[in-house]
Tab-separated table of C-alpha atoms in Angstrom:
chain	number	residue	atom	x	y	z
A	1	UNK	CA	-25.134	-46.236	-14.289
A	2	UNK	CA	-24.712	-43.841	-17.185
A	3	UNK	CA	-21.977	-44.420	-19.760
A	4	UNK	CA	-20.982	-40.741	-19.940
A	5	UNK	CA	-20.743	-38.172	-17.163
A	6	UNK	CA	-21.616	-34.479	-17.276
A	7	UNK	CA	-20.300	-32.049	-14.682
A	8	UNK	CA	-22.943	-30.744	-12.301
A	9	UNK	CA	-22.647	-27.562	-10.283
A	10	UNK	CA	-19.946	-25.778	-12.311
A	11	UNK	CA	-22.366	-23.179	-13.717
A	12	UNK	CA	-22.582	-24.699	-17.206
A	13	UNK	CA	-26.095	-25.975	-18.012
A	14	UNK	CA	-26.314	-29.717	-18.563
A	15	UNK	CA	-27.951	-29.239	-21.960
A	16	UNK	CA	-24.987	-27.095	-23.051
A	17	UNK	CA	-22.499	-29.738	-21.954
A	18	UNK	CA	-24.532	-32.406	-23.710
A	19	UNK	CA	-24.724	-30.263	-26.828
A	20	UNK	CA	-20.951	-29.853	-26.931
A	21	UNK	CA	-20.343	-33.587	-26.504
A	22	UNK	CA	-22.907	-34.567	-29.141
A	23	UNK	CA	-21.363	-32.101	-31.586
A	24	UNK	CA	-17.939	-33.579	-30.925
A	25	UNK	CA	-19.196	-37.115	-31.461
A	26	UNK	CA	-20.985	-35.998	-34.633
A	27	UNK	CA	-17.799	-34.417	-36.014
A	28	UNK	CA	-15.881	-37.604	-35.189
A	29	UNK	CA	-18.278	-39.536	-37.406
A	30	UNK	CA	-19.736	-41.582	-34.578
A	31	UNK	CA	-23.298	-41.142	-35.846
A	32	UNK	CA	-23.291	-42.338	-39.456
A	33	UNK	CA	-27.033	-42.872	-39.902
A	34	UNK	CA	-28.778	-41.449	-36.848
A	35	UNK	CA	-28.262	-40.330	-33.281
A	36	UNK	CA	-29.596	-42.489	-30.439
A	37	UNK	CA	-33.174	-41.772	-29.385
A	38	UNK	CA	-34.100	-39.457	-26.522
A	39	UNK	CA	-34.506	-42.286	-23.989
A	40	UNK	CA	-31.151	-43.802	-24.951
A	41	UNK	CA	-29.322	-40.483	-24.696
A	42	UNK	CA	-30.970	-39.671	-21.377
A	43	UNK	CA	-29.866	-43.019	-19.968
A	44	UNK	CA	-26.363	-42.773	-21.459
A	45	UNK	CA	-25.681	-39.331	-19.955
A	46	UNK	CA	-27.799	-39.678	-16.808
A	47	UNK	CA	-29.942	-36.632	-17.595
A	48	UNK	CA	-33.605	-35.905	-18.168
A	49	UNK	CA	-35.344	-36.058	-21.532
A	50	UNK	CA	-35.876	-32.304	-21.262
A	51	UNK	CA	-32.091	-31.828	-21.252
A	52	UNK	CA	-31.761	-34.106	-24.277
A	53	UNK	CA	-34.535	-32.320	-26.150
A	54	UNK	CA	-32.965	-28.920	-25.564
A	55	UNK	CA	-29.590	-30.084	-26.871
A	56	UNK	CA	-31.177	-31.674	-29.940
A	57	UNK	CA	-33.268	-28.557	-30.539
A	58	UNK	CA	-30.105	-26.450	-30.645
A	59	UNK	CA	-28.513	-28.898	-33.079
A	60	UNK	CA	-31.556	-28.683	-35.346
A	61	UNK	CA	-31.463	-24.892	-35.242
A	62	UNK	CA	-27.853	-24.720	-36.406
A	63	UNK	CA	-28.457	-27.326	-39.107
A	64	UNK	CA	-26.233	-30.038	-37.608
A	65	UNK	CA	-29.043	-32.597	-37.490
A	66	UNK	CA	-32.521	-32.993	-38.906
A	67	UNK	CA	-35.490	-34.700	-37.287
A	68	UNK	CA	-39.168	-35.020	-38.139
A	69	UNK	CA	-41.892	-35.265	-35.525
A	70	UNK	CA	-41.594	-38.591	-33.694
A	71	UNK	CA	-38.332	-39.538	-35.439
A	72	UNK	CA	-34.772	-39.784	-34.190
A	73	UNK	CA	-32.332	-37.048	-35.170
A	74	UNK	CA	-29.834	-37.825	-37.900
A	75	UNK	CA	-26.847	-35.985	-39.370
A	76	UNK	CA	-27.785	-33.378	-41.951
A	77	UNK	CA	-26.533	-33.660	-45.501
A	78	UNK	CA	-24.006	-31.301	-47.131
A	79	UNK	CA	-24.659	-27.751	-45.962
A	80	UNK	CA	-27.062	-29.058	-43.315
A	81	UNK	CA	-29.985	-29.097	-45.754
A	82	UNK	CA	-29.802	-31.962	-48.192
A	83	UNK	CA	-32.608	-34.463	-47.842
A	84	UNK	CA	-33.885	-32.927	-44.597
A	85	UNK	CA	-37.575	-33.001	-45.583
A	86	UNK	CA	-39.239	-36.373	-46.035
A	87	UNK	CA	-42.616	-37.474	-47.333
A	88	UNK	CA	-43.815	-40.971	-46.398
A	89	UNK	CA	-45.439	-42.887	-49.248
A	90	UNK	CA	-48.103	-44.366	-46.985
A	91	UNK	CA	-49.970	-41.108	-46.362
A	92	UNK	CA	-51.330	-38.256	-48.524
A	93	UNK	CA	-48.538	-36.077	-49.851
A	94	UNK	CA	-48.487	-32.622	-48.253
A	95	UNK	CA	-45.551	-30.232	-48.486
A	96	UNK	CA	-47.020	-28.136	-45.700
A	97	UNK	CA	-47.108	-31.087	-43.299
A	98	UNK	CA	-43.699	-32.407	-44.416
A	99	UNK	CA	-41.986	-29.052	-43.887
A	100	UNK	CA	-43.618	-28.512	-40.485
A	101	UNK	CA	-42.751	-32.047	-39.378
A	102	UNK	CA	-39.094	-31.416	-40.239
A	103	UNK	CA	-39.079	-28.449	-37.870
A	104	UNK	CA	-38.748	-25.927	-40.698
A	105	UNK	CA	-40.605	-22.645	-41.121
A	106	UNK	CA	-43.246	-22.888	-43.852
A	107	UNK	CA	-44.032	-19.965	-46.140
A	108	UNK	CA	-45.343	-19.556	-49.682
A	109	UNK	CA	-45.120	-16.868	-52.321
A	110	UNK	CA	-48.417	-16.843	-54.229
A	111	UNK	CA	-47.643	-16.298	-57.914
A	112	UNK	CA	-51.052	-17.001	-59.468
A	113	UNK	CA	-54.483	-17.318	-57.883
A	114	UNK	CA	-57.413	-17.046	-60.277
A	115	UNK	CA	-60.303	-18.800	-61.984
A	116	UNK	CA	-59.583	-20.049	-65.475
A	117	UNK	CA	-60.609	-22.734	-67.948
A	118	UNK	CA	-57.944	-25.265	-68.926
A	119	UNK	CA	-59.150	-28.025	-71.210
A	120	UNK	CA	-56.088	-30.223	-70.727
A	121	UNK	CA	-56.286	-30.179	-66.927
A	122	UNK	CA	-60.075	-30.564	-66.922
A	123	UNK	CA	-59.746	-33.645	-69.135
A	124	UNK	CA	-57.173	-35.137	-66.773
A	125	UNK	CA	-59.688	-34.685	-63.978
A	126	UNK	CA	-62.465	-36.308	-66.011
A	127	UNK	CA	-64.357	-33.021	-66.333
A	128	UNK	CA	-65.758	-31.115	-69.299
A	129	UNK	CA	-63.039	-29.079	-71.014
A	130	UNK	CA	-64.839	-25.791	-70.340
A	131	UNK	CA	-65.171	-26.432	-66.582
A	132	UNK	CA	-63.988	-23.350	-64.614
A	133	UNK	CA	-61.055	-24.190	-62.344
A	134	UNK	CA	-59.470	-22.387	-59.435
A	135	UNK	CA	-55.759	-22.241	-60.232
A	136	UNK	CA	-53.219	-21.632	-57.460
A	137	UNK	CA	-49.484	-21.439	-58.117
A	138	UNK	CA	-47.067	-20.997	-55.236
A	139	UNK	CA	-43.332	-20.932	-54.671
A	140	UNK	CA	-42.967	-22.962	-51.497
A	141	UNK	CA	-40.238	-21.959	-49.038
A	142	UNK	CA	-38.682	-23.811	-46.105
A	143	UNK	CA	-36.750	-21.596	-43.692
A	144	UNK	CA	-36.894	-18.871	-46.340
A	145	UNK	CA	-35.186	-20.998	-49.003
A	146	UNK	CA	-36.966	-22.162	-52.188
A	147	UNK	CA	-38.169	-25.751	-51.923
A	148	UNK	CA	-40.839	-26.293	-54.590
A	149	UNK	CA	-42.960	-24.806	-57.335
A	150	UNK	CA	-46.482	-25.986	-56.620
A	151	UNK	CA	-49.380	-25.693	-59.087
A	152	UNK	CA	-52.877	-26.887	-58.270
A	153	UNK	CA	-56.233	-26.825	-60.063
A	154	UNK	CA	-59.579	-27.295	-58.279
A	155	UNK	CA	-63.159	-27.290	-59.641
A	156	UNK	CA	-64.564	-23.797	-59.046
A	157	UNK	CA	-67.980	-25.282	-58.258
A	158	UNK	CA	-66.617	-26.580	-54.948
A	159	UNK	CA	-63.443	-24.538	-54.426
A	160	UNK	CA	-64.734	-20.968	-54.930
A	161	UNK	CA	-64.692	-20.191	-51.159
A	162	UNK	CA	-60.901	-20.645	-51.208
A	163	UNK	CA	-60.481	-17.475	-53.272
A	164	UNK	CA	-60.691	-15.448	-50.034
A	165	UNK	CA	-57.855	-17.365	-48.345
A	166	UNK	CA	-54.314	-16.041	-47.907
A	167	UNK	CA	-52.152	-19.054	-48.728
A	168	UNK	CA	-48.906	-17.415	-47.676
A	169	UNK	CA	-48.780	-19.288	-44.364
A	170	UNK	CA	-51.445	-21.972	-44.570
A	171	UNK	CA	-51.886	-25.333	-46.237
A	172	UNK	CA	-54.444	-26.016	-48.938
A	173	UNK	CA	-55.982	-29.202	-47.551
A	174	UNK	CA	-57.028	-27.844	-44.126
A	175	UNK	CA	-58.744	-24.885	-45.815
A	176	UNK	CA	-60.344	-27.146	-48.428
A	177	UNK	CA	-61.889	-29.185	-45.610
A	178	UNK	CA	-62.894	-26.225	-43.446
A	179	UNK	CA	-64.339	-23.903	-46.074
A	180	UNK	CA	-65.574	-26.317	-48.743
A	181	UNK	CA	-66.210	-29.570	-46.889
A	182	UNK	CA	-63.808	-31.363	-49.230
A	183	UNK	CA	-61.335	-33.911	-47.892
A	184	UNK	CA	-58.760	-35.326	-50.301
A	185	UNK	CA	-58.645	-38.938	-49.151
A	186	UNK	CA	-57.304	-40.809	-52.159
A	187	UNK	CA	-56.123	-40.571	-55.730
A	188	UNK	CA	-53.318	-41.418	-58.121
A	189	UNK	CA	-49.816	-40.007	-58.080
A	190	UNK	CA	-46.842	-40.097	-60.435
A	191	UNK	CA	-43.378	-39.256	-59.088
A	192	UNK	CA	-40.301	-39.037	-61.307
A	193	UNK	CA	-36.971	-37.242	-61.431
A	194	UNK	CA	-36.577	-34.505	-64.052
A	195	UNK	CA	-34.285	-31.596	-64.907
A	196	UNK	CA	-36.469	-28.452	-64.768
A	197	UNK	CA	-36.440	-25.643	-67.308
A	198	UNK	CA	-34.318	-22.547	-66.828
A	199	UNK	CA	-37.202	-20.470	-65.458
A	200	UNK	CA	-37.999	-23.048	-62.793
A	201	UNK	CA	-34.304	-23.423	-61.966
A	202	UNK	CA	-34.172	-19.694	-61.249
A	203	UNK	CA	-37.290	-19.871	-59.079
A	204	UNK	CA	-35.868	-22.767	-57.084
A	205	UNK	CA	-32.367	-21.302	-56.863
A	206	UNK	CA	-30.672	-24.365	-58.344
A	207	UNK	CA	-28.278	-25.043	-61.194
A	208	UNK	CA	-28.743	-27.263	-64.227
A	209	UNK	CA	-26.991	-30.125	-62.397
A	210	UNK	CA	-29.716	-30.462	-59.724
A	211	UNK	CA	-32.687	-32.720	-60.468
A	212	UNK	CA	-36.144	-32.200	-59.039
A	213	UNK	CA	-38.958	-34.569	-58.206
A	214	UNK	CA	-41.914	-34.001	-60.504
A	215	UNK	CA	-45.083	-35.006	-58.649
A	216	UNK	CA	-48.386	-35.172	-60.496
A	217	UNK	CA	-51.493	-35.988	-58.506
A	218	UNK	CA	-55.143	-36.555	-59.209
A	219	UNK	CA	-56.770	-36.029	-55.824
A	220	UNK	CA	-60.100	-37.651	-55.035
A	221	UNK	CA	-62.718	-37.140	-52.376
A	222	UNK	CA	-64.336	-40.542	-52.358
A	223	UNK	CA	-64.699	-41.204	-56.093
A	224	UNK	CA	-64.995	-37.531	-57.001
A	225	UNK	CA	-62.020	-35.749	-58.666
A	226	UNK	CA	-61.368	-32.579	-56.654
A	227	UNK	CA	-57.739	-31.719	-57.398
A	228	UNK	CA	-55.056	-31.857	-60.058
A	229	UNK	CA	-51.619	-30.928	-58.771
A	230	UNK	CA	-48.192	-30.618	-60.363
A	231	UNK	CA	-45.294	-29.940	-58.020
A	232	UNK	CA	-41.568	-29.633	-58.718
A	233	UNK	CA	-39.590	-30.281	-55.516
A	234	UNK	CA	-35.857	-29.797	-55.151
A	235	UNK	CA	-34.226	-33.223	-55.116
A	236	UNK	CA	-31.403	-31.983	-52.896
A	237	UNK	CA	-33.795	-31.017	-50.094
A	238	UNK	CA	-36.632	-33.529	-50.280
A	239	UNK	CA	-36.909	-37.304	-50.206
A	240	UNK	CA	-39.700	-39.865	-50.398
A	241	UNK	CA	-39.732	-42.739	-47.925
A	242	UNK	CA	-41.726	-45.951	-47.628
A	243	UNK	CA	-42.539	-48.177	-44.680
A	244	UNK	CA	-43.134	-51.884	-45.065
A	245	UNK	CA	-43.387	-55.060	-43.044
A	246	UNK	CA	-43.241	-58.788	-43.682
A	247	UNK	CA	-46.887	-59.021	-42.626
A	248	UNK	CA	-48.433	-56.129	-44.577
A	249	UNK	CA	-45.776	-55.281	-47.128
A	250	UNK	CA	-46.198	-52.635	-49.788
A	251	UNK	CA	-46.435	-52.526	-53.563
A	252	UNK	CA	-45.325	-49.851	-56.011
A	253	UNK	CA	-46.457	-50.098	-59.641
A	254	UNK	CA	-43.870	-48.082	-61.534
A	255	UNK	CA	-44.667	-46.180	-64.714
A	256	UNK	CA	-43.474	-47.898	-67.873
A	257	UNK	CA	-40.655	-45.921	-69.478
A	258	UNK	CA	-41.450	-44.232	-72.760
A	259	UNK	CA	-45.252	-44.362	-72.553
A	260	UNK	CA	-47.318	-41.258	-73.208
A	261	UNK	CA	-49.643	-41.921	-70.272
A	262	UNK	CA	-47.610	-43.582	-67.525
A	263	UNK	CA	-49.335	-45.500	-64.800
A	264	UNK	CA	-49.032	-43.527	-61.531
A	265	UNK	CA	-47.151	-45.218	-58.705
A	266	UNK	CA	-49.514	-46.862	-56.246
A	267	UNK	CA	-48.665	-47.845	-52.723
A	268	UNK	CA	-50.940	-50.333	-51.036
A	269	UNK	CA	-50.983	-52.009	-47.659
A	270	UNK	CA	-53.393	-54.936	-47.475
């Protein structure tokens, strides 16, 4: 027997009744961390999962809750946006995938897309300083709002076919695999909180009091360096999560404060 009853046959769709009750319970502070899962809500109200999904979809659309693919819905942060996009530490970082998984609309404004030589970046990738690199800089948007400034460098010798791609609505990694046969399957990454410069604050639409996550990545395909990436992600809209267990566990080697060449964080699962 269900714990809550919806009225059938009065002309009001069940999903609409469920939506109203879930909103009321949300406003009353009943769901501090997360809403019950679809099965639990279906059993509690005596309705189908389709009805539950429709109600939750409406709540996501109006910003009341956020939910990634395969995850329970949870109350949104202030303004319905804070922290609504997550990136697990146990899989390759991808803004495109993270934004799509959060149910947001992904779009990019391409600011720079050219071939250039950059000795500093080439050295970081273990390449000769004069190596030509494909440089792509994008302002990443989620639901039309600035989320990140993303800069990536790729060896032209393998990445030249990407110069014909429109990266306004597509992710880099799928195109890298499809057009160049390159799969980024490993690497080193450094994540730290910083206060961006004024120009980047204006791009991201944030004030001086909002920190961003600075993510630097050396991407590898096997043992071959195929990517250097520097991304600044709004800290009020993005979070990094980790999964662990008593059996497998995880390990993060943090960068030592004050060093010129910090050790990138590493996450391992035996």
